[in-house]
Every structure is written in structure tokens, then in C-alpha cells.
Amino acid sequence: MTIRESAYGQWSSQGAFVMVALGAVVGIGNVVRLPYLAATYGGLAFMLVYVLVLLIAVWPMLAGEWMLGRWGRQDLVRGMRRTVREVGASRGWVAIGWLSVLAALLILSFYSVIAGWSLGFALRSAVGLMPGGDAANASEVFLNLAQDGERTLAWH
């Protein structure tokens, strides 16, 4: 097996790759929810268990994904096809590639809706459409936006 040249270019540095990979792995869910979960479920003890699970369960999968990507130098589905062809693996891996692409699209659609809500809420706040300015009124404005399917679709 030979490593081919990438059709997509190369990273400018290892630091740039690490920063992009870190952003992809951490995600908005961890940034927003992790402090709340840590405070609710034990602080430092929760964080130690969280990091341990990341190291045991997530790190091997991430390393495997990086190795396949570095070896294949193609998009996910074509890389899986090449792996099946050259290594003699089960064709089920190609299906896993397609399912991974589908999962990414579903996650992207979820984040797109949240981004639309955020833009709509921020605009309402910026132009002064927040009556009263307290948390209860802000919550009501957001819930009205989120529960209106047409406005959600427009901001999406």
C-alpha cells in the first residue's frame, strides 16, 4: 500500500491541523453544555471520568479515522471503496462510509436550525424587539420564534 498525494492539498502546519481537529471534536455541544454537566455531576470527578472515557473510547476511533484519511487521501466513501478493494475488507465498510456522510448531514441540519434561531434572536435583540429586557421576556421571545415553523424555516 502506498500513500498517494492528496487531491485537496495539505495543511499549512501541524498546529493548524490540530486546531481544526480540536474544533471538530469538541463541537458546540461540549462548549455550551460541559460546564453545566461538570457542575451538576461532581465537578473535578466528572471531568476525570469524562477525560478517561475520551481517551479510552474516542481517541482510538479518532486515530483510526486519521490513519484511514491519510492513507486514502480521498473523500470518505471513495476512501472506503479503496480500502475494500486494496485490503480485501468487507463491502459493509462502504455502507458505513455512506452512513457516516448521512450522519454528518443530519448533524449539519441540526446546527443550521440552531444557527437560524441564534440569528433571529440576535437580530430581535439588536433592533430592540425584546420587551422589558428581563430573562422571562427573552425566553418568551425565543420560544415564540422557535415554535413558529415558518419563521424557523426562514431563518434556517
XYZ file of N, CA and C in Angstrom:
468
model
N 0.840 -1.180 0.000
C 0.000 0.000 0.000
C 0.883 1.240 0.000
N 0.572 2.143 -0.868
C 1.330 3.380 -0.961
C 0.455 4.546 -0.555
N 1.085 5.553 -0.016
C 0.369 6.783 0.323
C 0.408 7.675 -0.898
N -0.751 8.132 -1.316
C -0.858 8.952 -2.517
C -0.863 10.426 -2.162
N -0.709 11.253 -3.170
C -0.848 12.696 -2.993
C -2.326 13.034 -2.825
N -2.611 13.996 -2.011
C -3.989 14.404 -1.788
C -4.470 15.316 -2.905
N -5.691 15.097 -3.333
C -6.307 15.981 -4.325
C -6.746 17.299 -3.683
N -6.760 17.342 -2.362
C -7.272 18.507 -1.641
C -6.178 19.396 -1.052
N -4.923 19.104 -1.314
C -3.836 19.910 -0.768
C -3.379 19.390 0.574
N -2.638 20.214 1.294
C -2.085 19.819 2.578
C -2.352 20.910 3.605
N -2.216 20.544 4.881
C -2.334 21.517 5.949
C -1.095 22.389 5.945
N -1.251 23.639 6.316
C -0.111 24.559 6.341
C 0.864 24.216 7.455
N 0.365 23.605 8.533
C 1.232 23.202 9.637
C 0.497 22.166 10.482
N 1.245 21.496 11.351
C 0.607 20.556 12.269
C -0.310 21.290 13.238
N 0.096 22.483 13.629
C -0.731 23.277 14.547
C -2.089 23.610 13.956
N -2.122 23.953 12.661
C -3.397 24.249 12.001
C -4.278 23.005 11.983
N -3.690 21.853 11.691
C -4.460 20.615 11.683
C -5.022 20.312 13.063
N -4.191 20.464 14.088
C -4.638 20.179 15.456
C -5.776 21.108 15.854
N -5.697 22.386 15.494
C -6.755 23.325 15.846
C -8.072 22.987 15.154
N -8.010 22.632 13.870
C -9.224 22.260 13.144
C -9.795 20.959 13.700
N -8.936 19.986 13.956
C -9.403 18.717 14.510
C -10.010 18.918 15.892
N -9.383 19.759 16.702
C -9.913 20.045 18.031
C -11.286 20.708 17.950
N -11.438 21.650 17.022
C -12.741 22.290 16.841
C -13.805 21.310 16.404
N -13.434 20.362 15.540
C -14.395 19.370 15.079
C -14.763 18.386 16.180
N -13.803 18.011 16.986
C -14.048 17.033 18.044
C -14.830 17.651 19.194
N -14.450 18.846 19.609
C -15.092 19.462 20.763
C -16.528 19.843 20.428
N -16.744 20.584 19.372
C -18.094 20.937 18.952
C -18.776 21.899 19.906
N -19.869 22.452 19.447
C -20.601 23.438 20.222
C -21.281 22.819 21.438
N -21.670 21.544 21.337
C -22.335 20.886 22.457
C -21.459 20.831 23.693
N -20.186 20.483 23.508
C -19.283 20.433 24.649
C -19.008 21.818 25.206
N -18.852 22.798 24.360
C -18.542 24.149 24.825
C -19.692 24.698 25.663
N -20.921 24.456 25.232
C -22.082 25.020 25.902
C -22.502 24.188 27.110
N -22.486 22.883 26.979
C -23.095 22.027 27.994
C -22.124 21.462 29.023
N -20.859 21.328 28.671
C -19.909 20.689 29.575
C -19.773 21.394 30.928
N -19.658 22.713 30.998
C -19.564 23.344 32.323
C -20.788 23.051 33.204
N -21.963 23.052 32.603
C -23.181 22.743 33.363
C -23.135 21.309 33.884
N -22.774 20.351 33.007
C -22.713 18.953 33.426
C -21.664 18.730 34.505
N -20.524 19.369 34.358
C -19.470 19.215 35.362
C -19.926 19.746 36.715
N -20.577 20.894 36.723
C -21.045 21.472 37.982
C -22.150 20.632 38.605
N -23.014 20.061 37.782
C -24.142 19.281 38.290
C -23.720 17.913 38.808
N -22.768 17.266 38.138
C -22.456 15.868 38.437
C -21.093 15.642 39.075
N -20.560 16.598 39.791
C -19.399 16.288 40.593
C -18.135 17.059 40.291
N -18.179 18.042 39.444
C -17.014 18.887 39.214
C -15.815 18.137 38.685
N -14.738 18.115 39.453
C -13.487 17.506 39.021
C -13.639 16.001 38.800
N -14.401 15.329 39.647
C -14.605 13.882 39.467
C -15.283 13.605 38.125
N -16.280 14.405 37.779
C -16.947 14.255 36.479
C -15.951 14.474 35.350
N -15.121 15.521 35.465
C -14.157 15.819 34.413
C -13.142 14.693 34.245
N -12.698 14.099 35.348
C -11.746 12.986 35.248
C -12.361 11.792 34.522
N -13.595 11.454 34.852
C -14.281 10.356 34.159
C -14.499 10.710 32.693
N -14.879 11.945 32.426
C -15.107 12.404 31.051
C -13.842 12.276 30.210
N -12.722 12.760 30.733
C -11.452 12.685 30.003
C -11.010 11.236 29.848
N -11.208 10.407 30.865
C -10.857 8.988 30.774
C -11.648 8.292 29.670
N -12.943 8.561 29.600
C -13.770 7.972 28.543
C -13.324 8.466 27.171
N -12.989 9.747 27.074
C -12.472 10.266 25.805
C -11.207 9.524 25.389
N -10.299 9.332 26.318
C -9.036 8.664 25.989
C -9.230 7.200 25.627
N -10.124 6.517 26.320
C -10.311 5.078 26.086
C -11.192 4.811 24.872
N -12.278 5.553 24.714
C -13.251 5.246 23.659
C -13.062 6.092 22.406
N -12.796 7.367 22.570
C -12.802 8.264 21.424
C -11.441 8.335 20.734
N -10.364 8.379 21.492
C -9.050 8.540 20.896
C -8.716 7.438 19.887
N -8.956 6.154 20.182
C -8.652 5.122 19.174
C -9.461 5.286 17.884
N -10.729 5.680 18.008
C -11.542 5.892 16.805
C -11.021 7.078 16.001
N -10.662 8.149 16.686
C -10.149 9.326 16.007
C -8.818 9.014 15.312
N -7.948 8.284 15.992
C -6.660 7.918 15.394
C -6.873 7.027 14.171
N -7.808 6.085 14.264
C -8.116 5.230 13.116
C -8.659 6.022 11.935
N -9.509 6.988 12.229
C -10.055 7.836 11.169
C -8.948 8.647 10.502
N -8.045 9.192 11.303
C -6.919 9.954 10.747
C -6.045 9.064 9.873
N -5.773 7.835 10.340
C -4.919 6.933 9.558
C -5.570 6.574 8.230
N -6.865 6.264 8.254
C -7.565 5.951 7.002
C -7.567 7.155 6.065
N -7.794 8.324 6.602
C -7.800 9.527 5.771
C -6.437 9.821 5.184
N -5.403 9.633 5.985
C -4.043 9.891 5.494
C -3.641 8.871 4.437
N -4.064 7.630 4.621
C -3.727 6.581 3.656
C -4.536 6.739 2.367
N -5.837 7.000 2.496
C -6.706 7.054 1.326
C -6.594 8.324 0.513
N -6.423 9.456 1.178
C -6.327 10.757 0.505
C -7.514 11.039 -0.408
N -8.692 10.602 -0.011
C -9.906 10.818 -0.791
C -11.043 11.136 0.160
N -12.220 11.395 -0.416
C -13.371 11.593 0.458
C -13.713 10.266 1.128
N -14.638 10.313 2.052
C -14.919 9.158 2.897
C -15.367 7.930 2.115
N -16.321 8.100 1.233
C -16.871 6.942 0.518
C -15.829 6.353 -0.436
N -15.161 7.199 -1.211
C -14.131 6.682 -2.121
C -12.966 6.061 -1.355
N -12.631 6.634 -0.216
C -11.583 6.054 0.615
C -11.965 4.678 1.121
N -13.223 4.507 1.511
C -13.689 3.188 1.963
C -13.699 2.197 0.803
N -14.107 2.647 -0.377
C -14.079 1.757 -1.547
C -12.644 1.299 -1.833
N -11.716 2.226 -1.744
C -10.320 1.874 -1.992
C -9.818 0.885 -0.940
N -10.187 1.109 0.304
C -9.788 0.199 1.377
C -10.334 -1.199 1.126
N -11.602 -1.276 0.762
C -12.225 -2.578 0.469
C -11.492 -3.261 -0.675
N -11.193 -2.508 -1.710
C -10.541 -3.072 -2.895
C -9.107 -3.531 -2.601
N -8.329 -2.685 -1.934
C -6.910 -2.992 -1.767
C -6.609 -3.888 -0.569
N -7.416 -3.819 0.462
C -7.152 -4.604 1.656
C -7.984 -5.885 1.676
N -9.055 -5.894 0.901
C -9.928 -7.065 0.887
C -10.909 -7.092 2.041
N -11.242 -5.917 2.563
C -12.197 -5.831 3.666
C -13.618 -6.051 3.151
N -14.538 -6.211 4.063
C -15.943 -6.408 3.734
C -16.516 -5.176 3.043
N -17.434 -5.381 2.102
C -18.079 -4.263 1.408
C -18.992 -3.464 2.351
N -19.245 -4.022 3.512
C -20.028 -3.290 4.505
C -19.373 -1.981 4.931
N -18.051 -1.878 4.777
C -17.350 -0.644 5.119
C -17.754 0.501 4.208
N -18.088 0.208 2.972
C -18.566 1.260 2.065
C -19.912 1.779 2.577
N -20.765 0.869 3.030
C -22.052 1.280 3.606
C -21.830 2.137 4.848
N -20.832 1.783 5.655
C -20.521 2.592 6.838
C -20.069 3.982 6.413
N -19.320 4.066 5.320
C -18.918 5.373 4.791
C -20.124 6.213 4.421
N -21.086 5.612 3.709
C -22.306 6.339 3.334
C -23.109 6.739 4.567
N -23.209 5.849 5.552
C -23.942 6.183 6.775
C -23.264 7.327 7.530
N -21.937 7.370 7.478
C -21.205 8.464 8.120
C -21.503 9.797 7.436
N -21.575 9.782 6.115
C -21.920 11.009 5.380
C -23.343 11.442 5.733
N -24.260 10.487 5.793
C -25.645 10.797 6.169
C -25.706 11.379 7.585
N -24.960 10.783 8.516
C -24.942 11.296 9.893
C -24.415 12.727 9.926
N -23.377 13.016 9.157
C -22.832 14.378 9.111
C -23.862 15.359 8.565
N -24.615 14.952 7.544
C -25.657 15.831 7.000
C -26.763 16.090 8.013
N -27.145 15.067 8.761
C -28.179 15.257 9.781
C -27.692 16.188 10.890
N -26.450 16.025 11.305
C -25.890 16.898 12.333
C -25.807 18.329 11.816
N -25.395 18.491 10.562
C -25.312 19.826 9.972
C -26.686 20.486 9.915
N -27.725 19.723 9.580
C -29.066 20.312 9.534
C -29.512 20.760 10.926
N -29.151 20.006 11.945
C -29.464 20.367 13.325
C -28.791 21.682 13.696
N -27.494 21.800 13.407
C -26.772 23.028 13.719
C -27.268 24.201 12.885
N -27.726 23.941 11.690
C -28.246 25.012 10.848
C -29.517 25.617 11.449
N -30.374 24.791 11.998
C -31.589 25.296 12.653
C -31.212 26.138 13.870
N -30.274 25.649 14.670
C -29.841 26.402 15.854
C -29.204 27.728 15.439
N -28.414 27.714 14.371
C -27.807 28.961 13.875
C -28.887 29.935 13.431
N -29.938 29.444 12.779
C -31.045 30.301 12.379
C -31.745 30.917 13.573
N -32.003 30.110 14.598
C -32.603 30.652 15.820
C -31.706 31.725 16.423
N -30.415 31.455 16.460
C -29.470 32.416 17.047
C -29.475 33.731 16.277
N -29.475 33.661 14.948
C -29.511 34.884 14.141
C -30.813 35.650 14.355
N -31.929 34.940 14.339
C -33.213 35.591 14.550
C -33.313 36.250 15.922
N -32.851 35.552 16.945
C -32.883 36.079 18.306
C -31.948 37.274 18.431
N -30.748 37.170 17.847
C -29.781 38.280 17.917
C -30.310 39.516 17.204
N -30.943 39.329 16.045
C -31.491 40.471 15.318
C -32.599 41.138 16.123
N -33.481 40.335 16.705
C -34.548 40.911 17.526
C -33.962 41.714 18.689
N -32.926 41.183 19.279
C -32.282 41.888 20.389
C -31.615 43.176 19.918
N -30.955 43.122 18.755
C -30.219 44.280 18.243
C -31.135 45.435 17.857
N -32.321 45.126 17.349
C -33.222 46.198 16.908
C -34.225 46.604 17.986
N -34.090 46.037 19.178
C -34.923 46.461 20.298
C -36.282 45.800 20.381
N -36.429 44.616 19.870
C -37.712 43.926 19.938
C -37.828 43.005 21.159
N -37.032 43.279 22.177
C -37.085 42.489 23.411
C -37.824 43.309 24.466
N -39.095 43.055 24.662
C -39.847 43.859 25.627
C -39.383 43.590 27.055
N -39.142 44.653 27.782
C -38.800 44.515 29.196
C -37.337 44.246 29.475
N -36.680 43.469 28.663
C -35.258 43.199 28.819
C -34.898 42.230 29.918
N -35.869 41.521 30.508
C -35.506 40.549 31.535
C -35.506 39.131 30.955
N -35.070 38.184 31.756
C -34.885 36.807 31.281
C -36.205 36.162 30.875
N -37.265 36.416 31.585
C -38.555 35.809 31.256
C -39.046 36.286 29.896
N -38.917 37.587 29.630
C -39.342 38.113 28.334
C -38.456 37.598 27.207
N -37.159 37.520 27.454
C -36.245 36.982 26.441
C -36.590 35.528 26.141
N -36.905 34.766 27.170
C -37.297 33.370 26.976
C -38.581 33.268 26.157
N -39.528 34.137 26.437
C -40.790 34.142 25.685
C -40.559 34.486 24.209
N -39.707 35.477 23.952
C -39.401 35.854 22.568
C -38.749 34.685 21.838
N -37.798 34.029 22.499
C -37.133 32.891 21.857
C -38.109 31.743 21.606
N -38.937 31.417 22.584
C -39.892 30.309 22.404
C -40.888 30.616 21.293
N -41.342 31.865 21.189
C -42.232 32.237 20.089
C -41.547 32.044 18.737
N -40.271 32.402 18.670
C -39.511 32.209 17.440
C -39.330 30.718 17.136
N -38.920 29.963 18.135
C -38.615 28.544 17.919
C -39.867 27.715 17.616
N -41.020 28.126 18.133
C -42.240 27.356 17.925
C -42.971 27.731 16.646
N -42.557 28.796 15.994
C -43.179 29.197 14.737
C -42.400 28.546 13.591
N -42.988 27.525 12.994
C -42.312 26.755 11.955
C -41.901 27.582 10.736
N -42.754 28.517 10.328
C -42.433 29.330 9.139
C -41.243 30.255 9.404
N -41.224 30.898 10.564
C -40.085 31.771 10.878
C -38.804 30.944 11.072
N -38.938 29.784 11.711
C -37.765 28.913 11.876
C -37.215 28.504 10.532
N -38.097 28.136 9.608
C -37.660 27.748 8.264
C -37.001 28.919 7.545
N -37.563 30.119 7.692
C -36.977 31.283 7.043
C -35.572 31.573 7.580
N -35.383 31.507 8.894
C -34.057 31.755 9.463
C -33.101 30.610 9.174
N -33.641 29.413 9.064
C -32.814 28.237 8.726
C -32.214 28.431 7.356
